[in-house]
Coordinates of C-alpha atoms in Angstrom, one line a residue:
Chain A
M1 CA 26.6 23.2 -1.0
H2 CA 26.3 23.0 -4.6
I3 CA 24.3 24.8 -6.4
N4 CA 21.9 24.3 -9.4
T5 CA 21.1 26.9 -11.4
G6 CA 18.3 25.2 -12.9
D7 CA 16.4 24.3 -9.6
T8 CA 16.8 27.4 -8.1
A9 CA 15.6 28.8 -11.2
W10 CA 11.9 26.1 -10.7
I11 CA 11.5 26.5 -6.9
L12 CA 12.0 30.4 -7.5
A13 CA 9.2 29.5 -9.8
S14 CA 7.1 27.3 -7.6
T15 CA 7.1 29.8 -5.0
A16 CA 6.1 32.4 -6.6
L17 CA 3.3 29.8 -8.2
V18 CA 2.0 28.6 -4.1
L19 CA 2.1 32.3 -3.0
L20 CA -1.0 32.4 -5.6
M21 CA -3.0 30.0 -4.5
T22 CA -4.2 32.3 -1.6
P23 CA -5.5 34.9 -3.8
G24 CA -6.7 31.7 -5.8
L25 CA -8.5 30.4 -1.9
A26 CA -9.3 34.0 -1.9
L27 CA -11.8 33.6 -5.1
F28 CA -12.9 30.2 -4.0
Y29 CA -14.3 30.8 -0.6
G30 CA -15.1 34.6 -1.9
G31 CA -17.8 33.3 -4.3
M32 CA -19.3 30.8 -2.3
V33 CA -20.1 32.8 0.5
R34 CA -23.0 35.6 -0.1
A35 CA -22.6 39.1 -1.2
K36 CA -22.6 41.0 2.1
N37 CA -19.1 38.8 3.1
V38 CA -16.8 38.3 0.4
L39 CA -14.7 40.9 1.7
G40 CA -14.7 39.7 4.9
M41 CA -13.7 36.4 3.6
I42 CA -10.6 37.5 1.2
M43 CA -9.7 39.5 3.4
Q44 CA -9.1 36.8 5.9
N45 CA -7.1 35.1 3.1
F46 CA -5.0 38.3 2.8
A47 CA -4.1 39.0 6.2
A48 CA -3.1 35.4 6.0
I49 CA -0.4 36.8 4.3
G50 CA 0.6 39.6 5.5
V51 CA 0.8 37.2 9.4
V52 CA 2.4 34.0 8.2
S53 CA 4.7 36.1 5.8
L54 CA 6.1 37.9 9.1
V55 CA 5.9 35.1 12.2
W56 CA 7.2 32.8 9.3
V57 CA 10.8 34.2 9.1
W58 CA 11.2 35.6 12.4
V59 CA 10.1 32.5 14.1
T60 CA 8.0 29.5 12.5
Y61 CA 10.5 28.4 9.9
S62 CA 13.0 28.1 12.7
L63 CA 10.1 26.1 15.5
A64 CA 9.8 23.7 12.0
F65 CA 12.9 23.8 9.8
G66 CA 16.0 24.2 12.6
P67 CA 17.7 21.8 14.4
D68 CA 16.1 19.6 16.5
W69 CA 15.1 20.1 19.8
G70 CA 16.8 17.8 22.2
G71 CA 16.3 15.1 19.4
H72 CA 12.5 14.1 19.6
G73 CA 11.7 15.6 16.8
L74 CA 9.0 17.4 17.9
I75 CA 10.4 20.9 17.7
G76 CA 12.6 22.1 16.5
T77 CA 14.9 25.0 18.0
F78 CA 15.4 29.1 17.6
H79 CA 18.8 28.5 15.4
F80 CA 17.5 30.2 12.8
F81 CA 15.4 32.9 14.4
G82 CA 15.0 35.7 12.2
L83 CA 16.6 34.1 9.3
A84 CA 20.2 34.0 11.4
N85 CA 22.2 31.0 10.5
I86 CA 20.9 30.2 7.1
E87 CA 23.8 29.8 5.0
G88 CA 24.4 25.8 4.2
N89 CA 21.6 23.6 4.5
P90 CA 19.1 22.8 6.4
P91 CA 19.2 19.9 9.1
G92 CA 18.6 16.8 7.2
Y93 CA 18.1 18.3 4.0
S94 CA 21.2 18.2 0.8
L95 CA 19.9 21.2 -1.5
T96 CA 20.9 21.8 -3.9
I97 CA 18.7 26.0 -4.2
P98 CA 19.7 28.4 -1.8
H99 CA 18.8 27.8 2.0
V100 CA 17.4 30.6 1.8
L101 CA 15.1 29.5 -1.5
F102 CA 13.9 26.8 0.5
M103 CA 12.3 28.8 3.7
A104 CA 11.2 31.4 1.3
F105 CA 9.3 28.1 -0.8
Q106 CA 8.0 27.0 2.4
M107 CA 7.0 29.9 3.7
M108 CA 4.0 29.8 1.4
F109 CA 2.8 26.2 2.4
A110 CA 2.6 27.5 5.9
I111 CA 0.7 30.9 4.7
I112 CA -2.4 28.9 2.5
T113 CA -2.7 26.5 5.6
P114 CA -4.4 28.7 8.8
A115 CA -5.5 30.5 5.1
L116 CA -7.6 27.3 4.0
I117 CA -8.9 27.6 8.3
T118 CA -11.8 30.9 6.8
G119 CA -14.1 28.4 5.2
A120 CA -15.2 26.4 7.8
S121 CA -15.7 29.7 9.4
A122 CA -17.1 31.7 7.3
D123 CA -19.4 34.6 8.0
R124 CA -19.2 34.8 11.3
L125 CA -14.9 35.7 12.5
K126 CA -14.2 38.9 14.0
F127 CA -11.5 39.8 12.2
G128 CA -8.7 41.0 14.9
A129 CA -9.2 37.6 16.9
F130 CA -8.8 36.2 13.6
I131 CA -5.5 37.6 13.6
L132 CA -4.6 36.4 16.7
F133 CA -5.6 33.2 15.8
I134 CA -3.6 32.4 12.8
T135 CA -0.6 33.8 14.9
V136 CA -0.7 31.1 17.6
W137 CA -1.5 29.0 15.5
S138 CA 1.3 29.2 13.1
V139 CA 3.5 29.1 16.2
I140 CA 1.7 26.4 18.0
V141 CA -0.1 24.1 15.3
Y142 CA 1.9 24.3 12.0
A143 CA 5.3 24.4 13.1
P144 CA 5.0 21.3 14.8
V145 CA 3.4 19.4 12.8
A146 CA 5.6 21.0 10.2
H147 CA 8.8 19.5 12.1
W148 CA 7.5 15.7 12.6
V149 CA 6.2 15.3 9.2
F150 CA 8.2 17.2 6.4
D151 CA 12.0 17.8 8.9
P152 CA 13.7 14.7 8.9
N153 CA 14.5 14.9 12.3
G154 CA 11.2 14.8 13.0
W155 CA 10.0 11.1 14.7
L156 CA 6.7 11.1 12.1
F157 CA 9.2 11.2 8.9
K158 CA 12.0 9.3 10.9
R159 CA 9.1 6.3 10.4
G160 CA 8.9 6.8 7.3
A161 CA 5.2 8.2 7.6
E162 CA 5.3 9.5 3.8
D163 CA 3.9 12.9 2.9
F164 CA 5.5 14.7 0.0
A165 CA 3.7 18.0 -0.2
G166 CA 1.6 18.6 2.5
G167 CA -1.7 16.0 2.7
T168 CA -1.3 16.0 6.2
V169 CA 0.5 19.1 7.1
V170 CA -1.3 21.5 5.1
H171 CA -4.6 19.3 4.4
I172 CA -5.9 17.3 7.4
N173 CA -4.3 19.6 9.6
A174 CA -5.9 23.1 8.0
G175 CA -9.2 20.6 7.6
V176 CA -9.3 19.4 11.2
A177 CA -8.5 23.0 12.8
G178 CA -11.8 24.2 10.7
L179 CA -13.6 21.7 11.8
A180 CA -12.7 23.5 15.6
V181 CA -13.0 26.4 14.8
A182 CA -16.3 26.2 13.2
L183 CA -17.6 23.7 17.2
V184 CA -16.6 26.4 19.3
V185 CA -17.8 30.2 17.3
G186 CA -21.1 28.0 16.3
R187 CA -23.4 27.9 13.0
R188 CA -24.1 31.0 11.4
K189 CA -27.4 32.5 12.5
G190 CA -30.3 30.5 10.6
W191 CA -28.4 28.3 9.4
P192 CA -29.3 25.1 7.8
K193 CA -32.8 26.6 7.2
K194 CA -31.8 29.7 6.0
A195 CA -30.5 29.7 2.2
M196 CA -27.3 30.1 2.3
P197 CA -26.5 29.8 -2.0
P198 CA -22.5 31.2 -3.2
H199 CA -23.3 34.3 -4.5
N200 CA -20.5 34.3 -7.9
V201 CA -20.0 31.2 -9.0
P202 CA -17.9 31.7 -12.0
M203 CA -15.3 34.2 -9.0
I204 CA -15.8 30.5 -7.6
L205 CA -14.2 29.2 -11.1
L206 CA -12.1 31.2 -11.1
G207 CA -10.2 30.5 -8.1
A208 CA -10.3 26.7 -8.7
G209 CA -8.4 27.5 -12.1
L210 CA -6.1 29.9 -10.0
L211 CA -5.7 26.8 -7.2
W212 CA -5.2 24.3 -9.6
F213 CA -2.2 26.4 -11.8
G214 CA -0.7 27.2 -8.9
W215 CA -0.7 23.5 -7.2
F216 CA 1.6 22.5 -10.0
G217 CA 4.3 24.3 -7.6
F218 CA 2.6 22.8 -4.5
N219 CA 3.3 19.4 -5.5
A220 CA 5.7 19.6 -8.1
G221 CA 8.4 22.0 -6.6
S222 CA 8.1 19.7 -4.0
A223 CA 10.2 18.1 -5.6
L224 CA 13.1 21.1 -4.8
G225 CA 14.9 20.3 -8.3
A226 CA 14.5 20.3 -11.9
N227 CA 14.1 16.7 -11.9
L228 CA 12.3 13.6 -13.3
L229 CA 10.1 13.7 -10.3
A230 CA 9.1 17.0 -10.0
S231 CA 7.3 15.6 -13.4
N232 CA 6.4 13.0 -12.3
A233 CA 4.4 14.7 -9.4
F234 CA 3.0 17.2 -12.2
V235 CA 1.3 14.4 -14.1
N236 CA 0.1 12.9 -11.1
T237 CA -1.2 16.1 -9.4
N238 CA -3.1 16.8 -13.4
T239 CA -4.1 13.3 -13.7
A240 CA -6.4 13.2 -10.1
A241 CA -7.6 16.9 -10.6
A242 CA -8.6 16.2 -13.6
A243 CA -10.4 12.2 -12.1
A244 CA -12.4 14.1 -9.0
M245 CA -13.4 16.5 -11.3
L246 CA -15.4 13.9 -13.3
A247 CA -16.1 11.6 -10.4
W248 CA -17.2 14.7 -8.1
L249 CA -19.4 15.3 -11.6
L250 CA -21.0 12.2 -11.5
V251 CA -21.9 11.4 -8.1
E252 CA -23.6 14.8 -8.5
K253 CA -25.2 13.8 -11.8
L254 CA -26.9 10.3 -10.0
K255 CA -27.9 11.8 -6.7
D256 CA -29.0 15.0 -8.0
G257 CA -29.8 14.6 -11.1
K258 CA -27.2 17.7 -12.9
P259 CA -23.9 18.1 -12.6
T260 CA -22.9 21.8 -11.2
T261 CA -20.4 24.0 -12.0
L262 CA -19.5 24.3 -8.5
G263 CA -19.2 20.3 -8.1
A264 CA -16.9 20.5 -11.1
A265 CA -14.5 23.1 -9.1
S266 CA -14.8 20.7 -6.1
G267 CA -13.9 17.8 -7.4
A268 CA -10.8 19.1 -8.6
V269 CA -9.3 21.2 -5.5
A270 CA -10.4 17.6 -4.1
G271 CA -8.5 15.7 -6.0
L272 CA -6.1 17.9 -5.5
V273 CA -6.0 18.1 -2.0
A274 CA -5.7 13.8 -2.1
I275 CA -2.5 13.8 -4.2
T276 CA -0.6 16.1 -2.6
P277 CA 0.6 13.9 0.0
A278 CA 0.9 11.6 -2.4
C279 CA 2.2 13.1 -6.1
G280 CA 5.9 12.2 -5.8
Y281 CA 5.1 8.4 -4.9
V282 CA 2.4 6.8 -7.0
N283 CA 2.4 6.4 -10.5
V284 CA -0.1 6.9 -13.1
V285 CA -2.5 4.3 -12.0
G286 CA -2.8 5.4 -8.4
A287 CA -3.1 9.3 -9.9
T288 CA -6.0 8.2 -11.8
L289 CA -7.7 5.8 -8.7
I290 CA -6.7 8.6 -5.5
G291 CA -8.2 11.0 -7.9
L292 CA -11.1 9.2 -8.8
A293 CA -11.8 8.3 -4.8
A294 CA -11.7 11.5 -4.1
G295 CA -13.9 13.5 -6.1
A296 CA -16.2 10.7 -5.2
L297 CA -16.3 10.7 -1.9
C298 CA -15.8 14.1 -0.8
A299 CA -18.8 14.8 -2.6
L300 CA -20.4 12.5 -0.7
A301 CA -18.7 14.1 2.7
V302 CA -19.3 17.5 2.1
R303 CA -23.3 16.6 3.0
L304 CA -22.3 14.5 6.5
K305 CA -23.1 18.1 8.0
Y306 CA -26.4 18.1 7.7
L307 CA -26.0 14.8 9.2
V308 CA -23.8 16.2 12.3
K309 CA -25.4 19.9 12.0
L310 CA -21.5 21.3 12.1
D311 CA -21.6 24.9 9.9
D312 CA -18.5 23.9 8.3
A313 CA -20.0 26.9 6.1
L314 CA -17.7 26.2 2.9
D315 CA -17.1 21.8 3.3
V316 CA -13.4 23.1 4.0
G317 CA -13.4 19.0 6.5
G318 CA -15.6 18.0 3.1
V319 CA -12.7 18.2 1.3
H320 CA -9.2 19.2 2.7
F321 CA -9.6 16.5 6.1
I322 CA -11.4 14.0 3.8
G323 CA -9.0 14.7 0.6
G324 CA -6.4 14.8 2.5
V325 CA -6.7 11.1 4.3
I326 CA -7.9 9.7 1.5
G327 CA -4.3 10.1 -0.1
A328 CA -2.2 9.8 2.7
L329 CA -4.0 6.2 3.1
L330 CA -3.3 5.5 -0.5
I331 CA -0.3 5.8 -0.6
G332 CA 0.0 2.7 1.8
F333 CA -1.3 0.9 -1.6
F334 CA -0.7 2.6 -4.3
G335 CA 2.9 4.1 -3.4
T336 CA 6.0 2.2 -5.6
K337 CA 9.8 2.6 -5.1
A338 CA 9.7 3.4 -8.7
I339 CA 8.4 7.0 -8.5
G340 CA 10.2 7.8 -5.0
G341 CA 10.0 6.1 -1.2
V342 CA 8.6 2.8 -0.8
N343 CA 6.6 0.3 -2.4
G344 CA 3.4 -0.2 -0.7
V345 CA 0.3 -3.5 -1.0
F346 CA -0.4 -3.5 -4.4
H347 CA 3.7 -2.8 -5.2
G348 CA 4.7 -6.2 -2.8
G349 CA 5.3 -4.0 0.4
G350 CA 3.5 -5.4 2.5
F351 CA 1.0 -2.9 5.1
G352 CA 4.1 -1.3 6.8
L353 CA 3.6 1.2 4.7
L354 CA -0.5 2.0 5.4
G355 CA 0.7 1.9 9.3
K356 CA 2.6 4.6 9.4
Q357 CA 0.3 6.7 6.8
A358 CA -2.3 5.7 9.8
L359 CA 0.4 6.5 12.4
A360 CA 0.3 10.0 10.8
V361 CA -3.1 10.8 9.8
A362 CA -4.3 10.1 13.2
V363 CA -1.8 11.9 15.5
V364 CA -1.8 14.8 13.4
A365 CA -5.4 14.9 13.4
A366 CA -5.7 14.8 16.8
Y367 CA -3.3 17.7 17.8
S368 CA -4.1 19.7 15.3
F369 CA -7.9 19.3 16.6
I370 CA -7.8 18.9 20.0
V371 CA -5.1 22.0 20.0
S372 CA -7.2 24.1 17.9
W373 CA -9.9 23.7 19.8
L374 CA -8.1 24.7 23.1
L375 CA -6.9 28.2 21.3
A376 CA -10.0 28.4 19.5
M377 CA -12.3 28.3 22.7
A378 CA -9.5 30.3 24.9
I379 CA -9.9 33.5 22.3
H380 CA -13.8 32.7 22.2
K381 CA -14.2 33.1 26.2
T382 CA -11.7 35.9 26.7
I383 CA -12.0 38.6 23.7
G384 CA -15.1 36.9 21.7
F385 CA -13.9 35.4 18.3
R386 CA -17.8 35.7 17.2
I387 CA -18.7 39.0 15.9
S388 CA -22.3 40.6 16.7
E389 CA -26.1 39.2 15.3
E390 CA -26.3 42.7 14.0
Q391 CA -23.1 42.9 12.3
E392 CA -23.6 39.3 11.1
E393 CA -27.6 40.1 10.5
E394 CA -26.3 43.2 8.5
G395 CA -22.7 41.6 7.0
M396 CA -19.0 42.3 7.4
D397 CA -18.1 43.7 4.2
T398 CA -19.8 47.2 6.0
T399 CA -19.4 46.2 10.2
L400 CA -15.9 45.0 9.9
H401 CA -13.7 47.0 6.8
A402 CA -16.7 50.0 5.8
E403 CA -17.0 48.9 2.5
T404 CA -19.1 47.4 0.1
A405 CA -18.1 44.9 -3.0
Y406 CA -20.5 45.4 -5.1
E407 CA -21.9 49.3 -5.7
F408 CA -24.5 49.6 -8.7
S409 CA -26.0 52.5 -7.4
P410 CA -24.2 55.6 -9.8
S411 CA -25.5 58.2 -6.3
F412 CA -23.0 57.6 -3.8
G413 CA -23.3 60.7 -1.9
S414 CA -21.2 63.2 -0.6
G415 CA -17.5 62.3 -0.1
R416 CA -14.6 64.2 1.3
Chain B
M1 CA -55.4 57.6 -20.8
K2 CA -54.4 54.3 -19.1
L3 CA -50.9 52.7 -17.0
I4 CA -50.0 49.4 -18.7
V5 CA -48.0 48.0 -16.2
A6 CA -46.3 43.9 -17.4
V7 CA -44.9 41.7 -15.4
I8 CA -42.7 39.2 -18.1
K9 CA -40.1 37.0 -18.8
P10 CA -36.5 38.6 -18.5
F11 CA -35.8 37.1 -22.0
K12 CA -38.8 38.3 -23.2
L13 CA -38.4 41.9 -23.0
D14 CA -36.0 42.3 -26.5
A15 CA -40.4 41.3 -28.0
V16 CA -42.2 43.0 -26.1
K17 CA -40.2 46.1 -27.1
D18 CA -40.2 45.0 -30.7
A19 CA -43.8 44.3 -30.6
L20 CA -45.2 47.6 -28.9
T21 CA -42.7 49.4 -31.5
E22 CA -43.9 48.0 -34.6
V23 CA -47.4 49.2 -33.7
G24 CA -46.0 53.0 -32.8
L25 CA -46.1 52.3 -29.1
H26 CA -42.8 54.6 -28.1
G27 CA -41.8 55.0 -25.0
I28 CA -41.7 52.1 -22.3
T29 CA -39.8 52.1 -18.9
V30 CA -38.5 49.1 -17.9
S31 CA -36.7 47.7 -14.0
E32 CA -35.7 44.6 -13.1
V33 CA -38.2 43.0 -10.3
Q34 CA -38.4 40.1 -8.4
G35 CA -41.4 38.2 -7.6
F36 CA -43.8 34.8 -7.4
G37 CA -47.1 34.2 -7.8
R38 CA -48.1 30.5 -9.3
Q39 CA -44.7 29.7 -10.6
K40 CA -43.4 29.7 -6.5
G41 CA -40.2 30.0 -7.3
H42 CA -37.8 27.1 -8.2
T43 CA -35.0 24.7 -6.4
E44 CA -31.1 24.9 -7.4
V45 CA -28.7 21.9 -5.7
Y46 CA -25.5 23.4 -4.3
R47 CA -22.7 20.9 -3.6
G48 CA -25.4 18.4 -2.6
A49 CA -27.7 21.2 -0.7
E50 CA -31.1 22.2 -2.4
Y51 CA -32.2 25.2 -1.8
Q52 CA -35.7 26.9 -2.9
V53 CA -35.9 30.0 -4.6
D54 CA -39.0 31.7 -4.0
F55 CA -38.4 35.3 -6.2
I56 CA -37.4 34.7 -9.2
P57 CA -36.0 37.6 -12.0
K58 CA -38.1 39.2 -14.1
V59 CA -38.8 42.3 -16.0
R60 CA -41.4 45.5 -15.3
I61 CA -42.6 47.1 -18.0
E62 CA -44.5 50.6 -17.9
L63 CA -46.2 52.5 -20.3
V64 CA -49.0 54.9 -20.3
V65 CA -51.4 54.8 -23.8
P66 CA -54.2 56.7 -24.5
D67 CA -57.7 55.1 -23.9
D68 CA -58.1 53.8 -27.0
R69 CA -55.0 52.1 -27.8
V70 CA -55.2 49.7 -24.9
A71 CA -56.3 47.1 -26.2
E72 CA -54.0 47.1 -29.0
A73 CA -50.7 47.5 -26.6
T74 CA -51.9 44.9 -24.2
D75 CA -52.3 42.0 -27.0
K76 CA -49.4 43.2 -28.2
I77 CA -47.4 42.2 -25.1
V78 CA -49.5 39.2 -24.0
E79 CA -48.6 37.7 -27.9
S80 CA -45.2 38.6 -28.0
A81 CA -44.6 37.6 -24.1
R82 CA -46.4 33.9 -24.3
T83 CA -44.0 31.2 -24.0
D84 CA -47.0 28.7 -22.3
K85 CA -45.5 27.9 -20.2
I86 CA -45.9 28.9 -15.9
G87 CA -44.3 31.9 -14.9
D88 CA -44.8 34.0 -18.4
G89 CA -46.0 36.7 -16.7
K90 CA -49.1 39.1 -16.0
I91 CA -50.4 42.4 -17.2
W92 CA -52.8 45.0 -14.8
V93 CA -53.8 48.1 -16.1
L94 CA -54.4 51.0 -14.5
P95 CA -56.4 55.2 -14.8
V96 CA -53.3 57.8 -15.3
E97 CA -54.3 61.2 -14.1
E98 CA -52.7 63.8 -16.1
A99 CA -49.1 63.3 -17.9
I100 CA -46.4 65.8 -18.6
R101 CA -43.7 66.2 -21.1
I102 CA -41.3 67.8 -19.0
R103 CA -39.2 69.4 -21.8
T104 CA -41.7 71.2 -23.5
G105 CA -44.1 71.3 -20.4
E106 CA -47.3 69.1 -22.9
R107 CA -50.3 67.2 -21.3
G108 CA -52.1 64.5 -22.3
D109 CA -52.5 62.3 -24.6
D110 CA -49.7 65.6 -26.4
A111 CA -47.2 64.7 -24.2
L112 CA -47.3 60.5 -25.0

C-alpha cells in the first residue's frame, strides 16, 4: 500500500475533530438537563470515550472491520483482536493512510454512537448499569451494524446501500437504541406534567458549535483522503446544517410564535445528522433540500413524544432517528454520480438506490431496536438500570458522583 | 424606626438605589428572590413544549429609616421602580424595635 502524507495528515486531524464531538455532545445534552443532573449527563458521555476506546482496540474494531466471518457479510472475525495483524489494508479497502489510523478514525464513530443514546434516557440511568450497557451494546449492536454497512464485505454494503459517514450506523442506530432504553427504564418522575426545562441554554449552543466543528472531521474525513470528495462533503455538511437551522426556526416561528436559540442549535444538529449519510453522494441542491427537510421535519417530530407518552428526554429519536432516516432515504432521490456513488431518482437513476436505502434503514432500525431493547431489559431485570426515586429526586450529581456542578455559596464546610 | 421592604423588578435596582442615595438614604440590603403576585409567572417554550414558569426573579430591597422619612423613601421607590406594567412589585413597611451599629455600638436613629 502507498501511504499519502496529505491524506494521512487530514485523517489524523479529522480523527481528533470527531473525538471532540463527544465532549461537545456532553455540553449539548448537559445544558438541556436540569442543574442537578448536568454532571451525571456529562459523565455518561465521557465514560463512553473511556469504555469504547478500550473495547474498540481490543475487540470491536476486529468484529466491525476484520475479515468477514463465513462470507455472509454479517460480522468480522477476531483477526485484528488487540490490533493484531493490522499491517496492510483492511479487507476490501485500498487505503492511502495507515491502517492503524483508519482504525482510530472509526473508533471515534464507535464512541459517539452510544454517547448519543444518553440523551433519550437522561436523568435516570444507574452509572454502572450504563457502563455495562454500552460495553455489550458496542459488541452486539454497533460492531455488526458497522460491518453490514461500512465494511466493503458487509451484506448491506454489497447490496449497494450508501452511507457515507454514518446515517444508519451512527444516527438511526443510536436513535432507535435511545428510544428502546427510554421505553425500558420508563419516564422521568413527573414527566410530562412537571416542567423540566434546560438549565443552561448557552451551554447547549456551545455544545452545538463544537458538534458542528467536529462534524467536518466526521463527514469530510469519511472521504479517507484530502481530496475533492472530502471538499464536497465539507461544503454539503455546512450547507445542510445552515438550511436545517433556518427551517427549524421557521417552524418555531409559525407554530410557537418565537424562534428560539435551542431551536437554532437543534436545527443545525438535525441538518448535520441528515447530511451525514449523504454528504459524499449529493450536490449542493441535494444538501440544501436535505437540510431544509431535516430542519422542518425534526422540529415537528420532537413534538410526537408527548402524543405517545414516551419520555425521550432530549429527543434522540426526533433528531437522530428521524434525521438519519431523512438523510438515508433522500440519497435515493438526490444521489449523483457526479459527486460519488450512483444516481438517484432525480438524476435518472430510477428507484433502485432508494429501495436499497429503504432496506438498510429498515433492517438497521429493526435490529438495533430489538437487540437494544432486549439488552436494556436484561439489565433492568437483573442489576437494575434505573436509579432510585430518592436519587432521581435529589439529582444524579450528588447521589451518583458526590459533586455539584455549580457552587455559589462561599461557605463550604470543613475539608479533610 | 421602620423597615421598608420592597420587591421590585431586577433591572430597576440601579434606578431605585440612585433615587434613594440622591435624597441621602444610604444603606440598603439587596437579595435575589423569586415569587409571583398577580403577574402569575410567564411561559417559556423549549422545542415546542410550553412551560409555565410560576416564580419570577425579583429583587428584594430592605432598608431601615427613621419614622419621619418613611413616606419620602417609599415615594422614591415607587417613582423609580414603576414601569406601569404588571409585575412592578410591592412595598411593605414594618416597625423596628432597635438598630445597632456593630462597629461603634450606637443605637436607634444614630445607628442608621
